[in-house]
Structures are given as structure tokens and as C-alpha cells.
Short mmCIF file of C-alpha atoms in Angstrom, two decimals:
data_model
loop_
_atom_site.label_atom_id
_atom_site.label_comp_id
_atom_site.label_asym_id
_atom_site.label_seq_id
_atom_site.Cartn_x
_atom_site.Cartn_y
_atom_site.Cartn_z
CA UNK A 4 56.66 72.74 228.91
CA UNK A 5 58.08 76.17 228.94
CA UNK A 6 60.82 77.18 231.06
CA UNK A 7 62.61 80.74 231.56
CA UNK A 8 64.12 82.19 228.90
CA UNK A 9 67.03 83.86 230.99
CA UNK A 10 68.10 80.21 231.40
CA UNK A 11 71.29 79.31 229.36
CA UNK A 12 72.04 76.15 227.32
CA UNK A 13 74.58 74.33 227.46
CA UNK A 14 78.12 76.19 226.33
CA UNK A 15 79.00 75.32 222.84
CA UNK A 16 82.68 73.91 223.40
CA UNK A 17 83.89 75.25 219.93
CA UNK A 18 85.61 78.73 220.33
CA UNK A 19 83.79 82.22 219.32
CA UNK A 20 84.16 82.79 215.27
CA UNK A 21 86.31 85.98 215.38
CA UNK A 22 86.01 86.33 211.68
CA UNK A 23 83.03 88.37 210.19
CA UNK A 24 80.17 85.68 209.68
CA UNK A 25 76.44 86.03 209.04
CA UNK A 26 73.04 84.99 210.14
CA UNK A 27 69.32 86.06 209.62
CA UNK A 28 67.33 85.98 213.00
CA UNK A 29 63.23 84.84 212.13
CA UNK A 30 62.97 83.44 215.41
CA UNK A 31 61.91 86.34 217.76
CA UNK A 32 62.87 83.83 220.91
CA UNK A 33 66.16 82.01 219.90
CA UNK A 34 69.13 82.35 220.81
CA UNK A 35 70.73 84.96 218.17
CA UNK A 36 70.54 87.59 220.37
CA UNK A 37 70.44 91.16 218.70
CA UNK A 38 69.96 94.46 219.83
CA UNK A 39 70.38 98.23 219.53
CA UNK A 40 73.63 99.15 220.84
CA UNK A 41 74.22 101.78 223.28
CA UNK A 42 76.99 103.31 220.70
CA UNK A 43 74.08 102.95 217.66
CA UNK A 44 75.19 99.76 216.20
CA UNK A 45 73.50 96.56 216.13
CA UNK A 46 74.74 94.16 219.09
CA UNK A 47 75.25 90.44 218.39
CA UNK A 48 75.23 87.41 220.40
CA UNK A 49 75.66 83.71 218.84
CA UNK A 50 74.87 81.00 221.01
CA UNK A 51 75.56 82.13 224.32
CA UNK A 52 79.60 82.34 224.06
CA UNK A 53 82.63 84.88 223.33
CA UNK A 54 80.73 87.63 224.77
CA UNK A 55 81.89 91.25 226.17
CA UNK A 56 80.00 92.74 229.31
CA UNK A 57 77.64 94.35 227.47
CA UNK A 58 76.54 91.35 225.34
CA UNK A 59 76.51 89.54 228.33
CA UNK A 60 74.35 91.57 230.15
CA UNK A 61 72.25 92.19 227.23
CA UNK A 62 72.15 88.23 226.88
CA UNK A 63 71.30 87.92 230.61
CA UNK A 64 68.70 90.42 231.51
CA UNK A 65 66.71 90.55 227.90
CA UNK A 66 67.20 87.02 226.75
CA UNK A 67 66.36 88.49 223.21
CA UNK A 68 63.78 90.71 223.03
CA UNK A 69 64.21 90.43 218.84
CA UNK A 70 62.08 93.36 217.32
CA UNK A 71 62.57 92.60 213.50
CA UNK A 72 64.80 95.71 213.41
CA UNK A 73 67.40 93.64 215.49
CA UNK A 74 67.02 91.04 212.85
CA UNK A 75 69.35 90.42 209.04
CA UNK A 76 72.63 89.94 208.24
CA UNK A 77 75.07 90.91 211.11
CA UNK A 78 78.57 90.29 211.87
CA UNK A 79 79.68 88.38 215.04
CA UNK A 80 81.86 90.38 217.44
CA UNK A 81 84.62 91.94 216.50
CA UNK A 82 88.14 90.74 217.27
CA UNK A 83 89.08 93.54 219.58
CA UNK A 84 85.79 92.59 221.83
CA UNK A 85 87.20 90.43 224.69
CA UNK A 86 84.90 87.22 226.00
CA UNK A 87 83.07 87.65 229.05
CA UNK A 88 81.89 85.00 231.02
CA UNK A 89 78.23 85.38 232.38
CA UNK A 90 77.40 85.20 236.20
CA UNK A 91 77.05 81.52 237.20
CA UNK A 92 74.88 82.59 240.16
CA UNK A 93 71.87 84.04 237.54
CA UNK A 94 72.31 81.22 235.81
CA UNK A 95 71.96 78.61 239.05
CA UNK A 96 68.89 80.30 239.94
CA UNK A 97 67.39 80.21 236.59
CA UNK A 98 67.78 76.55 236.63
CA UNK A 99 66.12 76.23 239.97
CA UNK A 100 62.72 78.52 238.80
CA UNK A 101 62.59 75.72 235.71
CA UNK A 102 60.27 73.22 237.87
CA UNK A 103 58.29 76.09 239.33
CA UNK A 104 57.28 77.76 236.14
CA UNK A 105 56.70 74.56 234.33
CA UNK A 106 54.15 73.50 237.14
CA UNK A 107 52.63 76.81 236.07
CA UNK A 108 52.40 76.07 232.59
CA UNK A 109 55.89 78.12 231.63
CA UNK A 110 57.27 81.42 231.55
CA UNK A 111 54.74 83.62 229.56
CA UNK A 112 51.50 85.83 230.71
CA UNK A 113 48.59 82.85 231.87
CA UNK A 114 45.08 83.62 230.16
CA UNK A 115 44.59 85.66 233.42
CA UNK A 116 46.95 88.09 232.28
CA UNK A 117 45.78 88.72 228.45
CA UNK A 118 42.15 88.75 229.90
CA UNK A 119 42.85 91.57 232.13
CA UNK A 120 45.61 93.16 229.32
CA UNK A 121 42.28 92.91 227.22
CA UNK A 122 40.22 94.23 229.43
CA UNK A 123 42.36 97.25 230.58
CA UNK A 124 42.37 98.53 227.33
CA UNK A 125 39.29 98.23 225.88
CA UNK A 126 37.88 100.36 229.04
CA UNK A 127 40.29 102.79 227.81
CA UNK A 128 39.23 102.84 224.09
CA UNK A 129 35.77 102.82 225.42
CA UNK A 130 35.81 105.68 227.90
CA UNK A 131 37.53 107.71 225.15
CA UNK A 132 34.99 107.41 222.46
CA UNK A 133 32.87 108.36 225.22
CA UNK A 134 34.18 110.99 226.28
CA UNK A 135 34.62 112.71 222.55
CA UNK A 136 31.38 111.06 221.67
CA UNK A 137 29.35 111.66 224.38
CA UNK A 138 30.63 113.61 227.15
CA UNK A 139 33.78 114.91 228.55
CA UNK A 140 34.47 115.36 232.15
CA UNK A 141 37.06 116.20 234.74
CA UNK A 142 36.41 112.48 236.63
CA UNK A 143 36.51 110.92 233.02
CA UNK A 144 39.29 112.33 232.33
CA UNK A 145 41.28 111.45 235.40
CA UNK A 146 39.90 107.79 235.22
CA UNK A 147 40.88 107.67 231.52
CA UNK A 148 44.66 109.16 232.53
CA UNK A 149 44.48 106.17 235.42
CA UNK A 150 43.75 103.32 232.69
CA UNK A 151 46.42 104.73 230.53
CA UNK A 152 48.86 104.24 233.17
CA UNK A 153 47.25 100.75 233.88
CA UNK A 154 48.06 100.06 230.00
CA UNK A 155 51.79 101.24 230.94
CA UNK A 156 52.46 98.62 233.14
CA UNK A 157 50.00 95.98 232.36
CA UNK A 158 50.30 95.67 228.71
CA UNK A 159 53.30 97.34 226.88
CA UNK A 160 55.77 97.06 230.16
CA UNK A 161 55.32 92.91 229.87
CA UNK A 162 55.26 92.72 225.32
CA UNK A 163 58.01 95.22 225.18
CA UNK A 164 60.17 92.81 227.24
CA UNK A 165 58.87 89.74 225.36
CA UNK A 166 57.53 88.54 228.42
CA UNK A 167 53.84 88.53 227.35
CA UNK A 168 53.36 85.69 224.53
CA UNK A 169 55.91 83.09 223.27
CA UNK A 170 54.84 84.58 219.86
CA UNK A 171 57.79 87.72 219.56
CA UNK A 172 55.42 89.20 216.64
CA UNK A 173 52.29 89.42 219.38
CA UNK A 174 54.86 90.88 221.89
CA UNK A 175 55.78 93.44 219.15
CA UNK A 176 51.64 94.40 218.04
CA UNK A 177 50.78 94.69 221.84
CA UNK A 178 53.82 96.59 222.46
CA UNK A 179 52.66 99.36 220.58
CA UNK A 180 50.21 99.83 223.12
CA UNK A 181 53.06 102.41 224.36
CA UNK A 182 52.51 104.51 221.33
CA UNK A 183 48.71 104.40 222.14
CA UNK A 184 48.88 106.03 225.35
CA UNK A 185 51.64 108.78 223.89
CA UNK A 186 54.98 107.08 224.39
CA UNK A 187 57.32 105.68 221.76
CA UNK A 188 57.76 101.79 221.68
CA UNK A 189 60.92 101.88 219.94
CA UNK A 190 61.98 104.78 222.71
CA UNK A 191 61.30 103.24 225.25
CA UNK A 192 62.85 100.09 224.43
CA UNK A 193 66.36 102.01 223.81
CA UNK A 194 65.61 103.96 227.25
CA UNK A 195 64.21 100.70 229.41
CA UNK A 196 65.66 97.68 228.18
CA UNK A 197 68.60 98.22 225.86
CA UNK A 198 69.65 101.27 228.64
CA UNK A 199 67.90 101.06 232.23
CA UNK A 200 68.11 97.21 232.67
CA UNK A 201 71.34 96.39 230.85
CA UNK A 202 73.40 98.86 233.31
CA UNK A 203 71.07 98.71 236.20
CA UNK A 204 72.78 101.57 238.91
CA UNK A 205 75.08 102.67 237.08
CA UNK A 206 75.92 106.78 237.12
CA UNK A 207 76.25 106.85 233.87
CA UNK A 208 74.69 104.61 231.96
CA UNK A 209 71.13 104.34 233.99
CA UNK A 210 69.18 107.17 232.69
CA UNK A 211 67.27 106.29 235.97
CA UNK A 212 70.17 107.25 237.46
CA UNK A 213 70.92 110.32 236.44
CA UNK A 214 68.27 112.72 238.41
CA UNK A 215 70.21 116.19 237.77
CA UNK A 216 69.54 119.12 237.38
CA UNK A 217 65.99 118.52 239.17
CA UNK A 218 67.11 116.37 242.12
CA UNK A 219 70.55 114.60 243.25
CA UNK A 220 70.82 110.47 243.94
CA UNK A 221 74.32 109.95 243.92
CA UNK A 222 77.16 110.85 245.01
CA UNK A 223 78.53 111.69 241.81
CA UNK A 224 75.77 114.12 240.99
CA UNK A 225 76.65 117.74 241.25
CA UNK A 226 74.69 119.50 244.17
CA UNK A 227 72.65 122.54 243.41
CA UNK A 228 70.79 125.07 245.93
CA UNK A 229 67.03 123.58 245.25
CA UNK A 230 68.27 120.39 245.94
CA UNK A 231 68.15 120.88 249.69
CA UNK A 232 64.62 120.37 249.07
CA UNK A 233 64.12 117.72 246.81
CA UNK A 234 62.37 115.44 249.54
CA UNK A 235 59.63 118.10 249.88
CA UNK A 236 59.57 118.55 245.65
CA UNK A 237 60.12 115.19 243.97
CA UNK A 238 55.88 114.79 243.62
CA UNK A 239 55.32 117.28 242.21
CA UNK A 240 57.98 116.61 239.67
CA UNK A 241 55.67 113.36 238.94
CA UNK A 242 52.92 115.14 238.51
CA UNK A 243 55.05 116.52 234.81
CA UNK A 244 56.29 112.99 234.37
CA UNK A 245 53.74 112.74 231.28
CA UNK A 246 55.34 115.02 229.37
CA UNK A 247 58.38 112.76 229.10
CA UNK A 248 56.56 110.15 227.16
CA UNK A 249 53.77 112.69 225.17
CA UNK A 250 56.48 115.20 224.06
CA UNK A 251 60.22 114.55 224.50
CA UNK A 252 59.99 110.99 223.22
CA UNK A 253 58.32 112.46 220.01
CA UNK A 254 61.58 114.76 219.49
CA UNK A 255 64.13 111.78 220.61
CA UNK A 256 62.49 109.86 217.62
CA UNK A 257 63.28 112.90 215.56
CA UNK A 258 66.78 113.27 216.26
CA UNK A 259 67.11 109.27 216.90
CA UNK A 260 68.65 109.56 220.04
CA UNK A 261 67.26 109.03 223.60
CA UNK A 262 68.19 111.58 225.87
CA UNK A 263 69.67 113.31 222.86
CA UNK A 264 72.61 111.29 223.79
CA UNK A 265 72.44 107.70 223.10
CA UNK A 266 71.75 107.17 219.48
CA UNK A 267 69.54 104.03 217.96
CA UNK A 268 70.95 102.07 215.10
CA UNK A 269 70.92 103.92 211.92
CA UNK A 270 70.01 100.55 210.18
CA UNK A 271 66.17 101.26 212.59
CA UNK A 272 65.55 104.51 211.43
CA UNK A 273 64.39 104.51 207.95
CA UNK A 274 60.71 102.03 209.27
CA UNK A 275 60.65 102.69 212.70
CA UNK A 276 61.04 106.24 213.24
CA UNK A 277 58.73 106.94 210.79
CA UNK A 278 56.22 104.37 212.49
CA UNK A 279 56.62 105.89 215.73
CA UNK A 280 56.63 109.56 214.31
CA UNK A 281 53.28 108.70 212.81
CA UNK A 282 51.74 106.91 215.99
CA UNK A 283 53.01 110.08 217.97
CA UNK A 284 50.79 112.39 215.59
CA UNK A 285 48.10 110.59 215.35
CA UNK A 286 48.06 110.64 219.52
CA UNK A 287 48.43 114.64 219.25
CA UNK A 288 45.06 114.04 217.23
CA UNK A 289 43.04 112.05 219.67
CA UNK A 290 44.39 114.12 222.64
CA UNK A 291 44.31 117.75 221.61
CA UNK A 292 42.60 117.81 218.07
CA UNK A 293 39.72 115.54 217.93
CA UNK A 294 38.48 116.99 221.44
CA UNK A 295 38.86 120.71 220.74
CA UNK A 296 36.88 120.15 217.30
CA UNK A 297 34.18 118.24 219.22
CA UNK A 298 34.12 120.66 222.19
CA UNK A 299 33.59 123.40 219.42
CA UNK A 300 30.73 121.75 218.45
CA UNK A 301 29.14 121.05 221.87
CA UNK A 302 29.64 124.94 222.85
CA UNK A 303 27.04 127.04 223.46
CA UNK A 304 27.24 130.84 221.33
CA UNK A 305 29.81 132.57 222.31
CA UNK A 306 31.67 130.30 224.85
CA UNK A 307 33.82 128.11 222.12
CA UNK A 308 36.85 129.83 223.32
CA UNK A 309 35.97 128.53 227.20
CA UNK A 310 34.78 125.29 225.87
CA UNK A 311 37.93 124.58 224.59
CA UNK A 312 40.26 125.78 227.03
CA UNK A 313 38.24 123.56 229.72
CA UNK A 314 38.63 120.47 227.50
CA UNK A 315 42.22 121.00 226.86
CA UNK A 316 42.72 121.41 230.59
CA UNK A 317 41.02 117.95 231.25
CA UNK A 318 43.52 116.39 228.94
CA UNK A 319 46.34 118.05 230.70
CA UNK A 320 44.57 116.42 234.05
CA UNK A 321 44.48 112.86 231.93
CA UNK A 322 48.28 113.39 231.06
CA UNK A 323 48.58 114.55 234.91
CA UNK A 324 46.88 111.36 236.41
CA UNK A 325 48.73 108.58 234.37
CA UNK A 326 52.17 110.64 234.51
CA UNK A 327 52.24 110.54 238.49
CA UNK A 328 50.42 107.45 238.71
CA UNK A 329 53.74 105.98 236.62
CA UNK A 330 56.16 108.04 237.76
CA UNK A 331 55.37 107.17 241.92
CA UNK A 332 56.18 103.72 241.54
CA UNK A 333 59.05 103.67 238.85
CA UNK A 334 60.67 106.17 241.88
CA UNK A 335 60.33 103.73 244.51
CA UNK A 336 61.62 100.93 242.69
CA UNK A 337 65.02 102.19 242.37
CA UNK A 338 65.47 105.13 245.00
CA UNK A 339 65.49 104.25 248.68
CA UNK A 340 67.55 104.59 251.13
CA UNK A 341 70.80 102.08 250.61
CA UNK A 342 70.04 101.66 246.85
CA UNK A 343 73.96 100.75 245.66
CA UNK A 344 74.92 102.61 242.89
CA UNK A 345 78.29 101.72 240.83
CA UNK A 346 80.40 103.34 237.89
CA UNK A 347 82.40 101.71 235.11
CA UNK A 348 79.91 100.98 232.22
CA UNK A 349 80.69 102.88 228.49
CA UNK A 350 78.53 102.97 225.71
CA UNK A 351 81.17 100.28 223.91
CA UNK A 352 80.13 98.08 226.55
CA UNK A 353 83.11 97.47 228.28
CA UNK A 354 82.86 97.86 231.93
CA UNK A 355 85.26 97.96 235.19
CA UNK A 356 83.07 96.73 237.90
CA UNK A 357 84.82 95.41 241.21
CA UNK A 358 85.04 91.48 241.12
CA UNK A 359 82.22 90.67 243.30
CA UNK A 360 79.73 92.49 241.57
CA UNK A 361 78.09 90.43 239.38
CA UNK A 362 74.62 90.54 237.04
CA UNK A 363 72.42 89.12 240.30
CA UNK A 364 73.83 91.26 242.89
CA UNK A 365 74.30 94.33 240.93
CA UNK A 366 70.19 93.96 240.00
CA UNK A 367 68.79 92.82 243.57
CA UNK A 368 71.55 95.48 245.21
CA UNK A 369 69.78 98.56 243.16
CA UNK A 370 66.18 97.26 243.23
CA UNK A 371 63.14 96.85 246.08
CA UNK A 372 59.96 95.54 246.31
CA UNK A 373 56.74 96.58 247.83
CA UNK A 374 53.59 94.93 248.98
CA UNK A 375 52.57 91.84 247.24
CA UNK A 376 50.34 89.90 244.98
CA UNK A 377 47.16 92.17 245.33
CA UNK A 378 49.27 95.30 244.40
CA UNK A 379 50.84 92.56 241.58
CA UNK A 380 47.84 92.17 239.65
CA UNK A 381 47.05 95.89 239.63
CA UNK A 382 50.58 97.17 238.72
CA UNK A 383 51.35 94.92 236.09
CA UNK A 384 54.29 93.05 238.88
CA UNK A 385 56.30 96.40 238.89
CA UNK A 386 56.19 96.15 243.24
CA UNK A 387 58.58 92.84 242.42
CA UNK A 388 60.90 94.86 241.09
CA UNK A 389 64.03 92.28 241.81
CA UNK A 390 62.09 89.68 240.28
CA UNK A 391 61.41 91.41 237.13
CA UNK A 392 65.20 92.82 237.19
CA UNK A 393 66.29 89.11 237.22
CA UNK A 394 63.93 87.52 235.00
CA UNK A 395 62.32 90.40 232.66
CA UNK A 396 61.04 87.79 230.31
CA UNK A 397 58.91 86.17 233.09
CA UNK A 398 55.25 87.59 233.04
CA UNK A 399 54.61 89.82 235.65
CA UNK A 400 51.68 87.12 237.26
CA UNK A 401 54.82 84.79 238.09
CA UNK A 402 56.42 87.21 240.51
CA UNK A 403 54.55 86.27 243.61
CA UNK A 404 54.90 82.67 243.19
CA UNK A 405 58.50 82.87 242.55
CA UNK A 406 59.54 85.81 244.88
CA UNK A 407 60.59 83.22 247.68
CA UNK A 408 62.98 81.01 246.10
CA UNK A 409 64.62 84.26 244.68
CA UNK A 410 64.64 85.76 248.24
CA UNK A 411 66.11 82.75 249.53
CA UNK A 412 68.80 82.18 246.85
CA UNK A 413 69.71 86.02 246.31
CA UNK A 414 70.12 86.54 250.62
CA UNK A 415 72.40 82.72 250.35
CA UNK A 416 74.37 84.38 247.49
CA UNK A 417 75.25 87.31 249.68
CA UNK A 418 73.05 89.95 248.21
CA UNK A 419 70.79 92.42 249.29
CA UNK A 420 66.51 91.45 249.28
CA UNK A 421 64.64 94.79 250.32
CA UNK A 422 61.26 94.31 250.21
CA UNK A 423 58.91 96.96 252.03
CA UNK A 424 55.98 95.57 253.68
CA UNK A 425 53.87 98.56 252.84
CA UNK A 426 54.02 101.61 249.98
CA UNK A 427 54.28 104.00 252.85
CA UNK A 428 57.23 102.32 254.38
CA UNK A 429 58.46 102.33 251.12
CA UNK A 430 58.01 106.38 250.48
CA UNK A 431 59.38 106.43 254.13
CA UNK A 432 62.64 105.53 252.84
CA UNK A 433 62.61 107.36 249.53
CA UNK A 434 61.86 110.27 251.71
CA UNK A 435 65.08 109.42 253.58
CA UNK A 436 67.44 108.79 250.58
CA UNK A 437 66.49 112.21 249.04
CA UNK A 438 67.06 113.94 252.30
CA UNK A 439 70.50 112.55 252.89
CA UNK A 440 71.79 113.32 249.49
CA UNK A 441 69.76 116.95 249.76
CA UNK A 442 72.98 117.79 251.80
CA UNK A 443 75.53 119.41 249.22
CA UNK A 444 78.54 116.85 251.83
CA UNK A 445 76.50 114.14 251.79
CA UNK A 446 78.72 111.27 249.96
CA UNK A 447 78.71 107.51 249.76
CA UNK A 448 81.22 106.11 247.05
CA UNK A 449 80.42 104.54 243.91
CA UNK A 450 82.44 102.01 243.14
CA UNK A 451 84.22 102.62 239.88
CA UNK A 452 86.85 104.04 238.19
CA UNK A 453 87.58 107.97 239.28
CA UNK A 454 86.48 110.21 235.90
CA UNK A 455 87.33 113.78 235.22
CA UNK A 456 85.37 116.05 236.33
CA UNK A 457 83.59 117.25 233.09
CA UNK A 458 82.87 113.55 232.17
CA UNK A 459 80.41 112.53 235.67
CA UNK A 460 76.80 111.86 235.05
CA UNK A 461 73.88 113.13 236.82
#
């Protein structure tokens, strides 16, 4: 029977090996944790002990996502890293979901899941050979920009955590789906897991946090004179949201940094930047390329040049469609109106948080849901966005069945549970949280340590 990953074993009573030791990981779910560092060296956790706050939380929110490049010979941590415990209350709830998801069958995607996955993407291979095949049209080509965002958070959002098969190597091929539909897997994984969900809120390690120069979140964001009308604006900055993926994620790869910032392992780059530079090209073929040549073709005498300006504006509408349709609900997840927001994380790792913020209130404190299990099956289980903050190795089809019991321990623990009944209540109070920090004195404090000036996020 399978249980939750995120659920520890039992603490090994022998004291962390300070001295530089070696292992080879070749099980993609044990519990050799390793990872690309936020400084661009390779993280390591052994057995679930003698951890610093970054291995900790890396431990506790991926549970060991292990791509093969996190795999070989690595040292254990350093003797200047100090221990960190992990936060008993994550780990109490894990241990009560254990029962639930083994009555389910375990912790991975049901047959369900990898039907629909399966399902969802063939459409989309279909309607594009279609449309280069066939026919092209503006309907098509929003449809086809709608299935490509349905591939986002159905498919690669759910193997790129590991959450999708038991199998890490299946988790890894249908990952790649995010390099089908113009991202980078290897990217994304930096910018979403190793990034987004390790420092959940935080100014200045969240790149979801950091909002400036378009729009302001936080109180230590600088203000700037557009900004007083970022409630009226931030759609149709969604609307471009598909350039992120399509085009800067091709140059990240290229310089090996996300953000141009926060650097990959250099031990990654020879294989996988050259996998993802490849995948990125051969996108650029299928979207701009192959459909100019065949709209070339299809032209009547004289109206080639028209032809293919009108097909290369119904890509931009495909890029369009599944850019917002993304973009709209990664926004509400994480920006409503009393999201917390906290300071203290470095790219080392080390972190001054106050002492009752921990892993499980930190997560259900900067996260909301919306709806429920109809919206569930259609958005891949994004609208239980606490859940999948918790327990991002859980399959996305668990979240409704579990959502009480984490309701009911996170409230008991003291913690915040927003869930909105209804998207529009939810863009109610999105609208609300953009118009209150719109206001250049608008301030709420993030808890952290006071930075210079020159060194606050955005």
C-alpha cells in the first residue's frame, strides 16, 4: 500500500557524518534526497537527519523529486551547515493522510488521472497536425492554446513534482511535456520546485513574489507611478504570460540561470541544457516554421505575404490563450488579500524566520483555494493550492478527498485555511490586495530581518 511520500521515517539515532562521504542515488523515490541548489551546487540530504533550513524544506515540500542530474557521487553537508530540525506539525499530519490515501490505493495519479493526462494531450497533438495538415483557424488555434495550458497543469505540473507515477523515470518522460508546449522542464523545475515551493512567500526568494517593476505585492517592493493601477492592468499582463515560458526560459537555459539570477548546477549543464535548448528549437519549428511554410503553400498568388502574417497571428492567439489561461489561476493562488509574506531566506539556505513560523503555516499562510472537485479535475488540483503546497508529491485527484482533514488539522494548528467558495470571490480579493498595495503608503510588515536598501526584492 502506498502512503505519502512527504511522510518521514523514523530518525536514524546515529549523528549526521560531518566528514565528506559518498553515495550514488538510482532510486528516483528514496530517501537520498538531491537537488539543484539555489547557490548552483548540488543539495544533499541522507536519511532524513543533520539538515539546514534549506535541506529541510527541500526534504519537506519535494520529498525527492530525483531527476538523474541530482543523482552520483555527492558529499554530505558540510561542517559549517548547522542541523535543522523539520516541523513536527507537517510531519503529524502526514501520518494522519497515511490511512486515507492507502484506502485510495496510495499517493500517486489513479488510472483516472493518466487516462485524462493521455487524453489531454493527444487532442493536442491531434488538433495540431490538423491544423498544419489540414486547416488552420482562429477557434483552432485558441482551442489548441487552451489544451496546451490543460497539458500545463494536468500533465507536466503533477510528473515534474514526482507526483504522477511511483516510477521517477515516467515522472521525468512525461515531464517533458513542459518542453512540448514551449517551456523548459529543467527551468521550470529550478523556478517551481527547487525556488517557488522551497521558500514559499518569501520577498526574496519566491520569484512569485517578486512582481516589480510591473506591479507591487509587498511591502518591500518599491512603488512606482503605474502601480496605482495595477488592479485595473494585472490581465492584461496575463494575456503576455506566454512569453515567459516560449522565450525567456529558452535564454535562462542559455545563460543557466533562472531569472538570470539563480544559477543551476554546473554539474546539469553539459546534458540538460543542451536537451532543453534542443526541445526549445524544435518548438520554434512547430510554432512559427512548420506553419508559415505550410501557409505558403496553401496561399493563393500573390497573398503569401498575408497568408503568413494571419497564421503567425493565430499562433500569437494560441500563445495568448494558454498564457492567460495559466497565468489567471497561478495569480490567485498566491495573491489575495491577507496572503502573509515573510523575509529571511538566502540562496545558502540559511534562513531567520520568527519561531512560530514553521513549513505548514508558512505554506497554508501564503496559499488559497478555490472552488472544488469539478474545477479539480479540469485544472490539474491547482484550486487546492494548500493541499498541493503541503503534499506536492500527492496527485492532484487526491486533493478533494483529503482537503478536510488538512482544513481541520491546519485551522487546530493555528494556521490560516482560505478557501474561496467561488473564482469570482476569489478575483474579488485579488482585486483588493492589488488595490491596497497600489497606494505608494500602503505597508504591512514582513517579518524578517531589516536589509539595506539596495539588497530588497521585488
Amino acid at each position: 500500500t502506498e502512503t505519502p511520500t512527504e511522510t518521514p521515517t523514523e530518525t536514524p539515532t546515529e549523528t549526521p557524518t560531518q566528514s565528506p562521504t559518498e553515495f550514488t542515488c538510482t532510486d528516483f523515490n528514496c530517501e537520498k534526497c538531491l537537488w539543484l541548489k539555489t547557490d548552483g551546487t548540488r543539495g544533499c540530504k541522507k536519511g532524513g537527519y543533520g539538515a539546514t533550513k534549506e535541506t529541510c524544506d527541500a526534504r519537506q515540500s519535494l520529498a525527492a523529486w530525483e531527476l538523474t542530474i541530482w543523482c552520483g557521487p555527492v558529499p554530505t553537508e558540510a561542517p559549517t551547515e548547522t542541523p535543522t530540525e523539520m516541523d513536527p506539525a507537517h510531519h503529524a499530519l502526514s501520518k494522519e493522510l497515511r490511512t486515507q490515501l492507502a484506502a485510495r490505493g496510495g499517493s500517486f495519479a489513479p488510472r483516472f488521472q493518466i487516462y485524462k493526462a493521455a487524453f489531454i494531450w493527444a487532442a493536442a497533438v491531434a488538433l495540431e497536425a490538423y491544423a498544419l495538415c489540414v486547416q488552420r483557424t482562429w477557434v483552432g488555434a485558441a482551442v489548441l492554446g487552451f489544451l496546451f495550458a490543460q497539458i500545463g497543469l494536468n500533465i507536466q505540473h503533477d510528473a515534474n513534482h514526482g507526483a504522477m507515477f511511483k516510477n521517477g523515470l515516467w515522472n521525468v518522460a512525461w515531464g517533458l511535456s513542459q518542453n512540448w508546449i514551449g517551456g523548459s522542464q529543467v527551468m521550470w523545475l529550478q523556478e517551481h520546485v527547487v525556488l517557488h515551493h522551497m521558500h514559499t512567500g518569501d520577498v526574496e526568494m519566491d520569484p512569485d513574489a517578486q512582481m516589480a517593476p510591473a506591479m507591487r505585492g509587498h511591502s518591500r517592493s518599491t512603488w512606482l507611478p503605474w502601480m496605482a493601477f495595477q488592479q485595473y492592468y494585472f490581465l492584461l499582463l496575463e494575456l503576455g504570460y506566454g512569453v515567459v515560458p516560449n522565450v525567456v526560459a529558452f535564454f535562462e537555459v542559455l545563460a543557466w540561470s533562472h531569472r538570470f539570477e539563480y544559477p543551476l548546477s554546473k554539474l546539469a549543464r553539459p546534458f540538460y541544457a543542451s536537451q532543453s535548448t534542443l526541445l526549445h528549437l524544435a518548438y520554434y519549428l512547430r510554432l512559427v516554421a512548420l506553419p508559415a511554410a505550410a501557409a505558403l503553400r496553401r496561399a493563393a498568388p500573390g497573398d503569401e505575404f498575408g497568408a503568413v502574417g494571419v497564421c503567425l497571428a493565430q499562433q500569437a492567439l494560441l500563445v495568448c490563450v494558454g498564457g492567460f489561461y495559466l497565468a489567471f489561476f497561478f495569480f490567485l493562488s498566491h495573491n489575495f488579500d491577507g496572503v502573509n509574506f515573510v523575509e529571511g531566506a538566502e540562496a545558502s539556505g540559511a534562513a531567520q524566520y520568527g519561531d512560530d513560523s514553521g513549513f505548514l503555516k508558512q505554506q497554508a499562510a501564503s496559499s488559497s483555494n478555490v472552488a472544488g472537485a469539478k474545477l479539480c479535475v479540469l485544472n490539474g488540483g491547482l484550486n487546492y493550492q494548500i493541499e498541493h503546497h503541503l503534499f506536492p508529491r500527492i496527485a492532484h485527484s487526491h486533493y478533494p478527498h483529503i482537503a478536510p482533514t488538512v482544513e481541520a488539522f491546519v485551522t487546530a494548528a493555528g494556521a490560516p485555511y482560505l478557501h474561496f467558495d467561488t473564482i469570482g470571490a476569489n478575483l474579488a480579493s485579488v482585486f483588493k490586495y492589488l488595490s491596497k498595495f497600489s497606494k505608494p503608503d500602503y505597508a504591512v510588515p514582513v517579518p524578517g530581518p531589516a536589509l539595506p536598501e539596495q539588497q530588497k526584492g521585488g
